[in-house]
PDB file of C-alpha atoms and ligand atoms in Angstrom:
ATOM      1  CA  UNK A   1     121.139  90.543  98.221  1.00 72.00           C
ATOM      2  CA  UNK A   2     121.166  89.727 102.026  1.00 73.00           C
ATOM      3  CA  UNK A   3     117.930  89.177 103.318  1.00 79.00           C
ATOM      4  CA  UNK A   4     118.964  90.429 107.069  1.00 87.00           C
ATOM      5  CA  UNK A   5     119.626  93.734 108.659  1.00 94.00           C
ATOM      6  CA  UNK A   6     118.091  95.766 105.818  1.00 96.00           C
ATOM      7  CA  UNK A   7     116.528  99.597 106.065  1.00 98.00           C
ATOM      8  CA  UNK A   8     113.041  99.764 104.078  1.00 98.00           C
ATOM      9  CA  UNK A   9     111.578 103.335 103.583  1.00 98.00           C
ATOM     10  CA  UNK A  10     108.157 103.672 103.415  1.00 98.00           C
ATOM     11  CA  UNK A  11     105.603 106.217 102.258  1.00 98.00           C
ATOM     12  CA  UNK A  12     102.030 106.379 103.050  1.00 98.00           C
ATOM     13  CA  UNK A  13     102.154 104.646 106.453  1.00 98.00           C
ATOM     14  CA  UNK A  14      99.107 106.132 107.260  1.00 97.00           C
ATOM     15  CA  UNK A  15      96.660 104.592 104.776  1.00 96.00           C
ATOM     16  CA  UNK A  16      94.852 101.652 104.055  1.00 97.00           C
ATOM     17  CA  UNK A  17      97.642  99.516 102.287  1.00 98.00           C
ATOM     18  CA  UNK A  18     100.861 101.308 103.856  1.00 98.00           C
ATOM     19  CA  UNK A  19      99.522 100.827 107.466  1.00 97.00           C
ATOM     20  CA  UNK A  20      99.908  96.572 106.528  1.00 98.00           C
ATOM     21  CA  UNK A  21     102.443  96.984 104.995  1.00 98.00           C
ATOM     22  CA  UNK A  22     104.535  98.983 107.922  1.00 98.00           C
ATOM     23  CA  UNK A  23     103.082  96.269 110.492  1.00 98.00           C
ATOM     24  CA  UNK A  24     104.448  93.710 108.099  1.00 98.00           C
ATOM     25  CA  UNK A  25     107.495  95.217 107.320  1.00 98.00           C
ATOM     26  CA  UNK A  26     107.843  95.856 111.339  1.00 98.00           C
ATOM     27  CA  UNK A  27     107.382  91.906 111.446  1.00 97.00           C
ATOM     28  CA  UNK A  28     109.858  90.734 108.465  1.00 97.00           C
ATOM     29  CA  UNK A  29     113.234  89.347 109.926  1.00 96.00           C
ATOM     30  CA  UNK A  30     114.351  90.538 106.926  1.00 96.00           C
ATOM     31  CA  UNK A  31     113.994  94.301 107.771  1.00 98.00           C
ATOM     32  CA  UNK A  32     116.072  95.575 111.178  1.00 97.00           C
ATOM     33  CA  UNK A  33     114.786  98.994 110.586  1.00 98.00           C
ATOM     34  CA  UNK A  34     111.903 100.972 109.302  1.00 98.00           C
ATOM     35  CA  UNK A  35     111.912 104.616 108.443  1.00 98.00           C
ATOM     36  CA  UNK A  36     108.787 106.063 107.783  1.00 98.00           C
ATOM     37  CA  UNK A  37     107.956 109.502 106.089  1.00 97.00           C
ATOM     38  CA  UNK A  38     104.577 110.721 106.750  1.00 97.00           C
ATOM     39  CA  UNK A  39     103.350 114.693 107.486  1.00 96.00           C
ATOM     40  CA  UNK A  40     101.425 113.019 111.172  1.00 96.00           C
ATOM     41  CA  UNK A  41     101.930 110.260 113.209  1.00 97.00           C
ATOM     42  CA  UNK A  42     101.738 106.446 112.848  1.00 97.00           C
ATOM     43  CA  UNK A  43     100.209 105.839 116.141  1.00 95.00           C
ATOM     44  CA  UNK A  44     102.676 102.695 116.054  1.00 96.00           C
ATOM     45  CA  UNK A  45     105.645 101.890 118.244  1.00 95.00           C
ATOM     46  CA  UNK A  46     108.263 100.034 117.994  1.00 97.00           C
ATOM     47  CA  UNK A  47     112.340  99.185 117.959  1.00 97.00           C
ATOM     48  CA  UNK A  48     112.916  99.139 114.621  1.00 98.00           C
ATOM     49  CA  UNK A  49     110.572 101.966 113.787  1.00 98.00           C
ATOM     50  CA  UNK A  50     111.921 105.636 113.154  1.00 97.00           C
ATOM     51  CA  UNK A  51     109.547 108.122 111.523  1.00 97.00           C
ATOM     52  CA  UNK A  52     110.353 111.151 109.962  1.00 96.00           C
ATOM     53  CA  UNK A  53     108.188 113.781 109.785  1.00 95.00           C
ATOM     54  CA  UNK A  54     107.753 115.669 106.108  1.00 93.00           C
ATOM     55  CA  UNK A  55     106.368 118.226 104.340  1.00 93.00           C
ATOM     56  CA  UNK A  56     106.233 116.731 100.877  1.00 96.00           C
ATOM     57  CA  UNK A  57     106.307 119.944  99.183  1.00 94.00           C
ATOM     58  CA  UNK A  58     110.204 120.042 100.585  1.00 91.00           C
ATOM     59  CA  UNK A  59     111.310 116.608 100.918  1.00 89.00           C
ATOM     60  CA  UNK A  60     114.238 118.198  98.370  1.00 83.00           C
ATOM     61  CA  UNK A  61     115.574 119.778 101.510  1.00 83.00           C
ATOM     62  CA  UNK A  62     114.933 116.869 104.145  1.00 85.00           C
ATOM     63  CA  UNK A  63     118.066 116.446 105.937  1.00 82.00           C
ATOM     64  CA  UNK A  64     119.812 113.496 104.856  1.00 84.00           C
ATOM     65  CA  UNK A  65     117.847 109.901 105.408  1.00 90.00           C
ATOM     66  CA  UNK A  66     120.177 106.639 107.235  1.00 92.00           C
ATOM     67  CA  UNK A  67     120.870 104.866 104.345  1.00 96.00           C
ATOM     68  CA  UNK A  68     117.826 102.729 102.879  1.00 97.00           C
ATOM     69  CA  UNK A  69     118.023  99.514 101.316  1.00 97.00           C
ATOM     70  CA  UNK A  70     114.187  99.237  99.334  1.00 98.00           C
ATOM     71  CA  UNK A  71     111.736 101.882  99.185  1.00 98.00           C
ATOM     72  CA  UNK A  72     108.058 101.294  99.354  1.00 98.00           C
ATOM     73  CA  UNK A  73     105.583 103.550  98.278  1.00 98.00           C
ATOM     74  CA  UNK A  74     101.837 103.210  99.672  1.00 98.00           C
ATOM     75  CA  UNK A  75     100.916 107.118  98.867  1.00 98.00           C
ATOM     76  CA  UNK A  76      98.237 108.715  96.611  1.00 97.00           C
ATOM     77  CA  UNK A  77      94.913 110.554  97.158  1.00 97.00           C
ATOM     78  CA  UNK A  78      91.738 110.856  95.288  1.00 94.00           C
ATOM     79  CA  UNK A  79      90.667 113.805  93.058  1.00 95.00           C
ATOM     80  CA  UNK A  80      88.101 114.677  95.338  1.00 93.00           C
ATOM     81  CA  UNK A  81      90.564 114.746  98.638  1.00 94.00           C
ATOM     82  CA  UNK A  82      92.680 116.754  96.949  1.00 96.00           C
ATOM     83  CA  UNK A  83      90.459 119.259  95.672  1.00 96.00           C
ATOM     84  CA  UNK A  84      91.646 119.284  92.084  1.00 97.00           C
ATOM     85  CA  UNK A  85      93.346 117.471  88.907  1.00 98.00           C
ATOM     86  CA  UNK A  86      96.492 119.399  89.735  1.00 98.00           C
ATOM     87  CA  UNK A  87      96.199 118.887  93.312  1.00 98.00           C
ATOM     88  CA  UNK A  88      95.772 115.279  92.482  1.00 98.00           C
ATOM     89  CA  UNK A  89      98.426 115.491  90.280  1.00 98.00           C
ATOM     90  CA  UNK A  90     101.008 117.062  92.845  1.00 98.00           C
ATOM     91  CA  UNK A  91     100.838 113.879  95.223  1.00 98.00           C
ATOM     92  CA  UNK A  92      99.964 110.733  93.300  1.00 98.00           C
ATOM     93  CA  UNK A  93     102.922 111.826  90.747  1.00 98.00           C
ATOM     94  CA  UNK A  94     105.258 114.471  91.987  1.00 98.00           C
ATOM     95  CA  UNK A  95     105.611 113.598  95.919  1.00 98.00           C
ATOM     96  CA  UNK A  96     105.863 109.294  94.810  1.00 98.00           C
ATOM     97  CA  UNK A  97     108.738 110.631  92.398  1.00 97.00           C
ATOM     98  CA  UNK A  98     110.320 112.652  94.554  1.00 97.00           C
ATOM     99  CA  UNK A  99     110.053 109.603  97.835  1.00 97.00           C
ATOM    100  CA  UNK A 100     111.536 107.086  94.988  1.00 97.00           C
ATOM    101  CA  UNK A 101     114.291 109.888  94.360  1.00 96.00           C
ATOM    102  CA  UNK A 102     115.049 110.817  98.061  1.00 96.00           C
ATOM    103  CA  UNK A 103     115.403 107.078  98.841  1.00 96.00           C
ATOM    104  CA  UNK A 104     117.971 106.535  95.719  1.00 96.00           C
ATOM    105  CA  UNK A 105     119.844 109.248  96.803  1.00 94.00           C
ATOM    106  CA  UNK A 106     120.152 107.483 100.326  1.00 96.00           C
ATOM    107  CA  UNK A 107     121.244 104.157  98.515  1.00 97.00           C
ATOM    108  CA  UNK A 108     118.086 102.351  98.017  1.00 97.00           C
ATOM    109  CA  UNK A 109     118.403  99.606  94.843  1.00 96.00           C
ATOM    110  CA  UNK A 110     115.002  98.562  95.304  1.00 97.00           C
ATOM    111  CA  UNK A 111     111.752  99.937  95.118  1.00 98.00           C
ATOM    112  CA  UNK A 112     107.778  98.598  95.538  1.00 98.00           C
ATOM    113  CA  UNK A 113     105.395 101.163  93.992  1.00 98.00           C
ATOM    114  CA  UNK A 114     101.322 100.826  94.947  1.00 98.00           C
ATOM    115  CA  UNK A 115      99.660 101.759  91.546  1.00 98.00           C
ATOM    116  CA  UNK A 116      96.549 100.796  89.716  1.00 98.00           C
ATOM    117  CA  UNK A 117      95.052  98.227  87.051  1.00 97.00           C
ATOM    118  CA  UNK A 118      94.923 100.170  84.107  1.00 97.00           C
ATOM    119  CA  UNK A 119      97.734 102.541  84.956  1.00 98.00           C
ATOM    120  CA  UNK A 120      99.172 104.079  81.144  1.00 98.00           C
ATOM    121  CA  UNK A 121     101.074 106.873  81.053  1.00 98.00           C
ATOM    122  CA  UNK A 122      98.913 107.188  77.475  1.00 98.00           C
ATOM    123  CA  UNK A 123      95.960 107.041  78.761  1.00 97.00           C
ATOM    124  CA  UNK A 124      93.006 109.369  78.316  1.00 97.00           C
ATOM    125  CA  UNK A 125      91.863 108.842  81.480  1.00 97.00           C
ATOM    126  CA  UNK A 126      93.485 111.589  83.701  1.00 98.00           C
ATOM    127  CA  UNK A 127      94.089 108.910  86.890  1.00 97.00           C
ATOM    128  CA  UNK A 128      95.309 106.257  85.169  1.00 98.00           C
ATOM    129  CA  UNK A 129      97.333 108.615  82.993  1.00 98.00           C
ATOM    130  CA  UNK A 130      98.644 110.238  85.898  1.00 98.00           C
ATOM    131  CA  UNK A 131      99.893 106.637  87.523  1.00 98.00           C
ATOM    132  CA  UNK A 132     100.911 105.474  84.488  1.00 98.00           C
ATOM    133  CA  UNK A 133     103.370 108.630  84.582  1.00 98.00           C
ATOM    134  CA  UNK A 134     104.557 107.867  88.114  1.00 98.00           C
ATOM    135  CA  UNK A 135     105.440 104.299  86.825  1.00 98.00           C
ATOM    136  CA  UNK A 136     107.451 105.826  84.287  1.00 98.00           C
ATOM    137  CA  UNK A 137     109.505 108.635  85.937  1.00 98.00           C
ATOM    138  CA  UNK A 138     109.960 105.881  88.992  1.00 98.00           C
ATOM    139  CA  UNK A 139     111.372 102.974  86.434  1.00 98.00           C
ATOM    140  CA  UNK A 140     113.299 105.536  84.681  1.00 97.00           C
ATOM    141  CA  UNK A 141     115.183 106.697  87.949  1.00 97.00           C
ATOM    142  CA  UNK A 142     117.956 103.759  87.536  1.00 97.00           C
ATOM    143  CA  UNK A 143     116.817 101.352  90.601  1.00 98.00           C
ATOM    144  CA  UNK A 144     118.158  97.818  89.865  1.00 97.00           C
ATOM    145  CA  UNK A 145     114.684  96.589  90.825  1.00 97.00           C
ATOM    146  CA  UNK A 146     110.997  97.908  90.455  1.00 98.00           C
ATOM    147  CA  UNK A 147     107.873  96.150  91.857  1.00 98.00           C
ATOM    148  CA  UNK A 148     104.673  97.912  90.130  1.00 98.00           C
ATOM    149  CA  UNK A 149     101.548  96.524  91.891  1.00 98.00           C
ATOM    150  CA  UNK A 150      98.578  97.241  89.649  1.00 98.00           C
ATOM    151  CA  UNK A 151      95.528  96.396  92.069  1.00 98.00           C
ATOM    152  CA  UNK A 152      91.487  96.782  91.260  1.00 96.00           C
ATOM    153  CA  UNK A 153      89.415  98.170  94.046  1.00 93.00           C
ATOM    154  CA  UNK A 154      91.170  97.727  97.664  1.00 95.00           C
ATOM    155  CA  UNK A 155      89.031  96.156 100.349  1.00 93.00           C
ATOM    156  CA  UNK A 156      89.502  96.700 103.737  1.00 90.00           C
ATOM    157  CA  UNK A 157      88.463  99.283 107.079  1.00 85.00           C
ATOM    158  CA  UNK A 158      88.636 102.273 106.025  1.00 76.00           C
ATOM    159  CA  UNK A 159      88.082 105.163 108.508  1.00 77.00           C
ATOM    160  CA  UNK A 160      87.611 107.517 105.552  1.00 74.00           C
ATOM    161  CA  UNK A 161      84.241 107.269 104.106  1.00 74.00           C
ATOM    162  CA  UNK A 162      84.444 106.779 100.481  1.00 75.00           C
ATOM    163  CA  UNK A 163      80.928 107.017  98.915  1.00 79.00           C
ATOM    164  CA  UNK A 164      81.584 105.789  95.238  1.00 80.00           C
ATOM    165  CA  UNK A 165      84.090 102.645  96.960  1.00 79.00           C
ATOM    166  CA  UNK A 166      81.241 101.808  99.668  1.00 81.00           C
ATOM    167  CA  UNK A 167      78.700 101.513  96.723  1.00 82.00           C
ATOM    168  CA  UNK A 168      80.599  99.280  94.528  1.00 81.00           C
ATOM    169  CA  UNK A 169      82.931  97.640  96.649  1.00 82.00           C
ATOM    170  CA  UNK A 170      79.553  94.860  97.644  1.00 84.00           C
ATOM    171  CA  UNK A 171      78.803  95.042  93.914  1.00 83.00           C
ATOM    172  CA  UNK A 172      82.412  93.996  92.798  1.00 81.00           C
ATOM    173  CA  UNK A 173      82.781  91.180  95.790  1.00 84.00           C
ATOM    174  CA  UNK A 174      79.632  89.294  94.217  1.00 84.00           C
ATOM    175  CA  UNK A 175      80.949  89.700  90.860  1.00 83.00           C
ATOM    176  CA  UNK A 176      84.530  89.117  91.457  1.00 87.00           C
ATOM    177  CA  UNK A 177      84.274  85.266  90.904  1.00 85.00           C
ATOM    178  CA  UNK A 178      82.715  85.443  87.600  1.00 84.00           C
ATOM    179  CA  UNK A 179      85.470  88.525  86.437  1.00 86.00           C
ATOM    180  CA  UNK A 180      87.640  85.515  84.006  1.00 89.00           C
ATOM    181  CA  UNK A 181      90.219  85.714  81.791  1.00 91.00           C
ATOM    182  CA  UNK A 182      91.466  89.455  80.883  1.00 92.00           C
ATOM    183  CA  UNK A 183      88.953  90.578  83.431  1.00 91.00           C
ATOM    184  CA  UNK A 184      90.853  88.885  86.523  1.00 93.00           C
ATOM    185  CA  UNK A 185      92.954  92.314  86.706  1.00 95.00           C
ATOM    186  CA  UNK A 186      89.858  94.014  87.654  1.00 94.00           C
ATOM    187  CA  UNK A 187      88.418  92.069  90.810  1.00 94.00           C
ATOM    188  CA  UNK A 188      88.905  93.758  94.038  1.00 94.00           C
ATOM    189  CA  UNK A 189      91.601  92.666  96.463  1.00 96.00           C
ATOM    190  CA  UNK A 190      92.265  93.066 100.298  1.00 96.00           C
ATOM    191  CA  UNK A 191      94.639  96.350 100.821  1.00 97.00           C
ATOM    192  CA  UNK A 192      96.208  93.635 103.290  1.00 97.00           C
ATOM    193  CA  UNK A 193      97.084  91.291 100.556  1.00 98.00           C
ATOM    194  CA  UNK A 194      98.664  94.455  98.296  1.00 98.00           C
ATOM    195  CA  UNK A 195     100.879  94.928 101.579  1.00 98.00           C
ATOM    196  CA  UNK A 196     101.691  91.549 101.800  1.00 98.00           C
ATOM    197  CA  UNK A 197     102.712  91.110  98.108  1.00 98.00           C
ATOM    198  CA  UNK A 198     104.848  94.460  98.444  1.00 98.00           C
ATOM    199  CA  UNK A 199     106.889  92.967 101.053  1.00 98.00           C
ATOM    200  CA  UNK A 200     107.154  89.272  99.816  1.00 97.00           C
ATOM    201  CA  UNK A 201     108.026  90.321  95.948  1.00 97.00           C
ATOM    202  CA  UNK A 202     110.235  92.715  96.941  1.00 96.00           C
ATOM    203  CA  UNK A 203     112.029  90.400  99.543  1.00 94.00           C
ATOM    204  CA  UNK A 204     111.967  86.902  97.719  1.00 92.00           C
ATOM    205  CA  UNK A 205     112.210  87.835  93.781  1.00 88.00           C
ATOM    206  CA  UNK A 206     115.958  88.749  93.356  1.00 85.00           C
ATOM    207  CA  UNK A 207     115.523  89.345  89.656  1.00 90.00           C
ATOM    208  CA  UNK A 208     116.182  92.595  88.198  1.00 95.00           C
ATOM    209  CA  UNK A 209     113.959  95.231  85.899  1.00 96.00           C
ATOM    210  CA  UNK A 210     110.639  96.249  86.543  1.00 97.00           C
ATOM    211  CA  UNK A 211     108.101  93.732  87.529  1.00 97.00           C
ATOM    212  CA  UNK A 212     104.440  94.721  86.993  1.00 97.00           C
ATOM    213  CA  UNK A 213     102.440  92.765  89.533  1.00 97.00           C
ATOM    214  CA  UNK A 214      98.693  92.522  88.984  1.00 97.00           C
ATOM    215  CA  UNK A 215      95.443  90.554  90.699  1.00 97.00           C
ATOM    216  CA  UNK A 216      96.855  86.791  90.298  1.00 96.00           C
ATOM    217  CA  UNK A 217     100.451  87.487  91.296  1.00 97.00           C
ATOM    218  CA  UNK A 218      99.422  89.754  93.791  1.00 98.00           C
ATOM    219  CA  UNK A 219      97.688  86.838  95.494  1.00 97.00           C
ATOM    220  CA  UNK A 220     100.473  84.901  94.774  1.00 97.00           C
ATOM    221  CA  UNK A 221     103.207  86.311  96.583  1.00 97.00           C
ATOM    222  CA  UNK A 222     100.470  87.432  99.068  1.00 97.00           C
ATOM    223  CA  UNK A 223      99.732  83.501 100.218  1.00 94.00           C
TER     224      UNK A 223
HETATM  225  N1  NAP B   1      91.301 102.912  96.857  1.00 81.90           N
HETATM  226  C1  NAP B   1      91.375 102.027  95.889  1.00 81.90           C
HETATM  227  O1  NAP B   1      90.444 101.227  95.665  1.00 81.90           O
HETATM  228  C2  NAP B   1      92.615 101.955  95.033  1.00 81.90           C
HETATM  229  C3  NAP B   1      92.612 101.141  93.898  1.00 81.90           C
HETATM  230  C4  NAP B   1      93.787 101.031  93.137  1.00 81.90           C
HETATM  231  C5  NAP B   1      94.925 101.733  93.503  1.00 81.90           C
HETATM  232  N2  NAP B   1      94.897 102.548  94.601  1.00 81.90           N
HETATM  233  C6  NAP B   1      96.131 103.248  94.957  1.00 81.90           C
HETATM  234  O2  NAP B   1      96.787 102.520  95.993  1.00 81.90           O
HETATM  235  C7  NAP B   1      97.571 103.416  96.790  1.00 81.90           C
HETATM  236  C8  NAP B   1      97.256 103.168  98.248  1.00 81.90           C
HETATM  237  O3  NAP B   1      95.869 103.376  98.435  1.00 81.90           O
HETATM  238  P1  NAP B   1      95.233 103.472  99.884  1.00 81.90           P
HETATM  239  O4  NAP B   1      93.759 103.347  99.695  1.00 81.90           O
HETATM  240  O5  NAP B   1      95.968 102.586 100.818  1.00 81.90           O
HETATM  241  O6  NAP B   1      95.556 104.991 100.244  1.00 81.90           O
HETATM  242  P2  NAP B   1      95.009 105.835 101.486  1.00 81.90           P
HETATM  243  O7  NAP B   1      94.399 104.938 102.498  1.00 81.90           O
HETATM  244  O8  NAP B   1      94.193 106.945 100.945  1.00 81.90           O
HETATM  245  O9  NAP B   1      96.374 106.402 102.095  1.00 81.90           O
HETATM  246  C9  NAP B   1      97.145 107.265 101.335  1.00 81.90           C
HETATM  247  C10 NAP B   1      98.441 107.603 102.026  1.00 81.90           C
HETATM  248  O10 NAP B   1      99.007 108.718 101.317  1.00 81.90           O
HETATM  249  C11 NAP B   1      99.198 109.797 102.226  1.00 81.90           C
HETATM  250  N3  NAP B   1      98.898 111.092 101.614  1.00 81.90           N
HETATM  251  C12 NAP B   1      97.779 111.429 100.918  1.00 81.90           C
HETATM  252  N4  NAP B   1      97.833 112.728 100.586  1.00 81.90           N
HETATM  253  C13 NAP B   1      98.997 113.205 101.078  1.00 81.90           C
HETATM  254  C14 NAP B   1      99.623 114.471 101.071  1.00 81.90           C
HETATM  255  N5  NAP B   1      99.036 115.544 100.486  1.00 81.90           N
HETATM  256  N6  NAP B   1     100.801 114.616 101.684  1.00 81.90           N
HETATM  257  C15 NAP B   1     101.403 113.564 102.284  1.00 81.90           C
HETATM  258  N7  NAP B   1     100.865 112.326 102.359  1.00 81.90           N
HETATM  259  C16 NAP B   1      99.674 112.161 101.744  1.00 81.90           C
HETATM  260  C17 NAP B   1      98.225 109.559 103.358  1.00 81.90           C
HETATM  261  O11 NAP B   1      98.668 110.275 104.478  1.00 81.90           O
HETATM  262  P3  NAP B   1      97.590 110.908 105.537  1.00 81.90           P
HETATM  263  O12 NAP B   1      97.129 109.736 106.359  1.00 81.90           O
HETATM  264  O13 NAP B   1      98.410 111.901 106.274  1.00 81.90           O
HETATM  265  O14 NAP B   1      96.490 111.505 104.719  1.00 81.90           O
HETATM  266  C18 NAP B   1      98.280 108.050 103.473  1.00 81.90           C
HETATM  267  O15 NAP B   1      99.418 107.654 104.220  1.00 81.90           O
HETATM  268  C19 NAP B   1      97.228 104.827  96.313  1.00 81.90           C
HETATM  269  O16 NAP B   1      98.228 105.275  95.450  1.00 81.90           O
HETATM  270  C20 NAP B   1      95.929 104.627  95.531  1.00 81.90           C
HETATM  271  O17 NAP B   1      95.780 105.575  94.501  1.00 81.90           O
HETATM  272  C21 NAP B   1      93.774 102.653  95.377  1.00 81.90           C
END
C-alpha cells in the first residue's frame, strides 16, 4: 500500500467526528486529496479539498467520483433528528451502504466505518440493530480492509444541543475511570480521538479483514 498521494472519501464532514477527521485527513502527508460528500458546505478550504455536493437519496446517480483510495464514513443521525425509526433507518444504514458502495465502485480497497459499542445486527435494540446491519452489508461489500470503530458516548463541542448527551455526558466523565474490565467499551471518548484513530488505523495497519476497533484501541491508535 503506498502511504503517499492517496484520495480518501469522506462522509459526514459536517459533524462532530467527521469535521476531525477531514481537518486530519487535510493534514496527513499520506492523503494528496480529499473528496468530501455532504448535502451543505464544509466551511473549510483548502488544496487538497474537493467537495461534492449530494442528495443521498440519489447518490446511485452521482456522476462518477475521481478515483478513491479509502473511504471514511463519519455519518448517522439520531431517532429524534430524523423524525422516525425508518427515517433513522434510511441514513444510519441505507445512505453509509450506499457511500461504502459508491466509493468501491470508484476503486476504494479500504474503508473506516464510525459505529457504536454494542452495535449487533441481532440485537433487540432497534439502534444498535440497525448499526450492527450497516457493519454487515459494509463488510460484506468485498473491501480488502474494514476499520469498524465501536465508540461509547462522543465528547466534544457540539453546536447541536443534545438533551439526553448533555445530561449524561458529566455523569459518564466521573464514572469513566471506575468503568473496568468488560465495561471499558462503554466509557465516553473525545469525537477527536474517534477521528484520529480512523485515520491512523486505516493508514498504519496494512492487515486485511475487518478490524473492530473499540475504547482501548481507539485510544491506541489515537496517541
Ligand atoms: N453521539 C454519540 O455519542 C455517538 C456514540 C456512538 C456512536 N455514534 C455514531 O458516530 C457517528 C458520528 O457521530 P457524530 O456525533 O459525529 O455525528 P453528527 O455530529 O450528528 O454528524 C453526522 C453527520 O451525518 C450527516 N447527516 C446526518 N443526517 C444526514 C442526512 N439526512 N443526509 C445527509 N447527511 C446527513 C450530517 O450532515 P449535516 O451536518 O448536513 O446534518 C453530519 O455530517 C454516527 O454514526 C453516530 O451514530 C455517536
Amino acid at each position: 500500500m503506498s502511504l503517499q498521494g492517496r484520495t480518501a472519501l469522506l462522509a459526514g464532514a459536517t459533524g462532530l467526528v467527521g469535521q476531525s477527521c477531514l481537518a486530519r485527513l487535510l493534514e496527513h502527508p499520506a492523503y494528496a486529496r480529499v473528496v468530501v460528500l455532504a448535502r451543505r458546505p464544509t466551511g473549510t478550504s483548502h488544496d487538497k479539498l474537493q467537495e461534492i455536493r449530494a442528495d443521498f437519496d440519489a447518490l446511485e446517480g452521482l456522476t462518477p467520483l475521481p478515483p478513491v483510495d479509502d473511504v471514511f464514513i463519519a455519518l448517522g443521525t439520531t431517532i429524534k433528528a430524523a423524525g422516525s425509526r425508518p427515517a433513522f433507518y434510511k441514513v444510519d444504514h441505507d445512505y453509509v451502504v450506499s457511500v461504502a458502495k459508491l466509493g468501491k465502485r470508484a476503486g476504494a480497497r479500504r474503508l473506516s466505518l464510525v459505529s457504536s459499542v454494542g452495535a449487533d445486527s441481532t440485537a433487540m435494540n432497534f439502534y444498535l440493530r440497525v448499526k450492527g446491519e450497516a457493519e454487515r452489508d459494509i463488510s460484506d461489500l468485498g473491501y480488502e480492509c474494514v476499520d469498524i470503530l465501536r465508540p461509547s458516548m462522543l465528547l466534544g463541542d457540539r453546536h447541536e444541543h443534545r438533551t439526553g448527551e448533555a445530561l449524561a455526558a458529566p455523569i459518564l466523565r466521573a464514572v469513566s475511570g471506575a468503568m473496568m474490565g468488560p465495561l471499558r467499551v462503554y466509557r465516553p471518548i473525545e469525537a477527536d480521538d474517534v477521528a484520529a484513530a480512523m485515520v491512523a488505523s486505516l493508514v498504519s495497519d496494512g492487515t486485511a479483514g475487518v478490524r473492530v476497533r473499540t475504547f482501548d484501541d481507539i485510544r491506541r491508535f489515537a496517541s
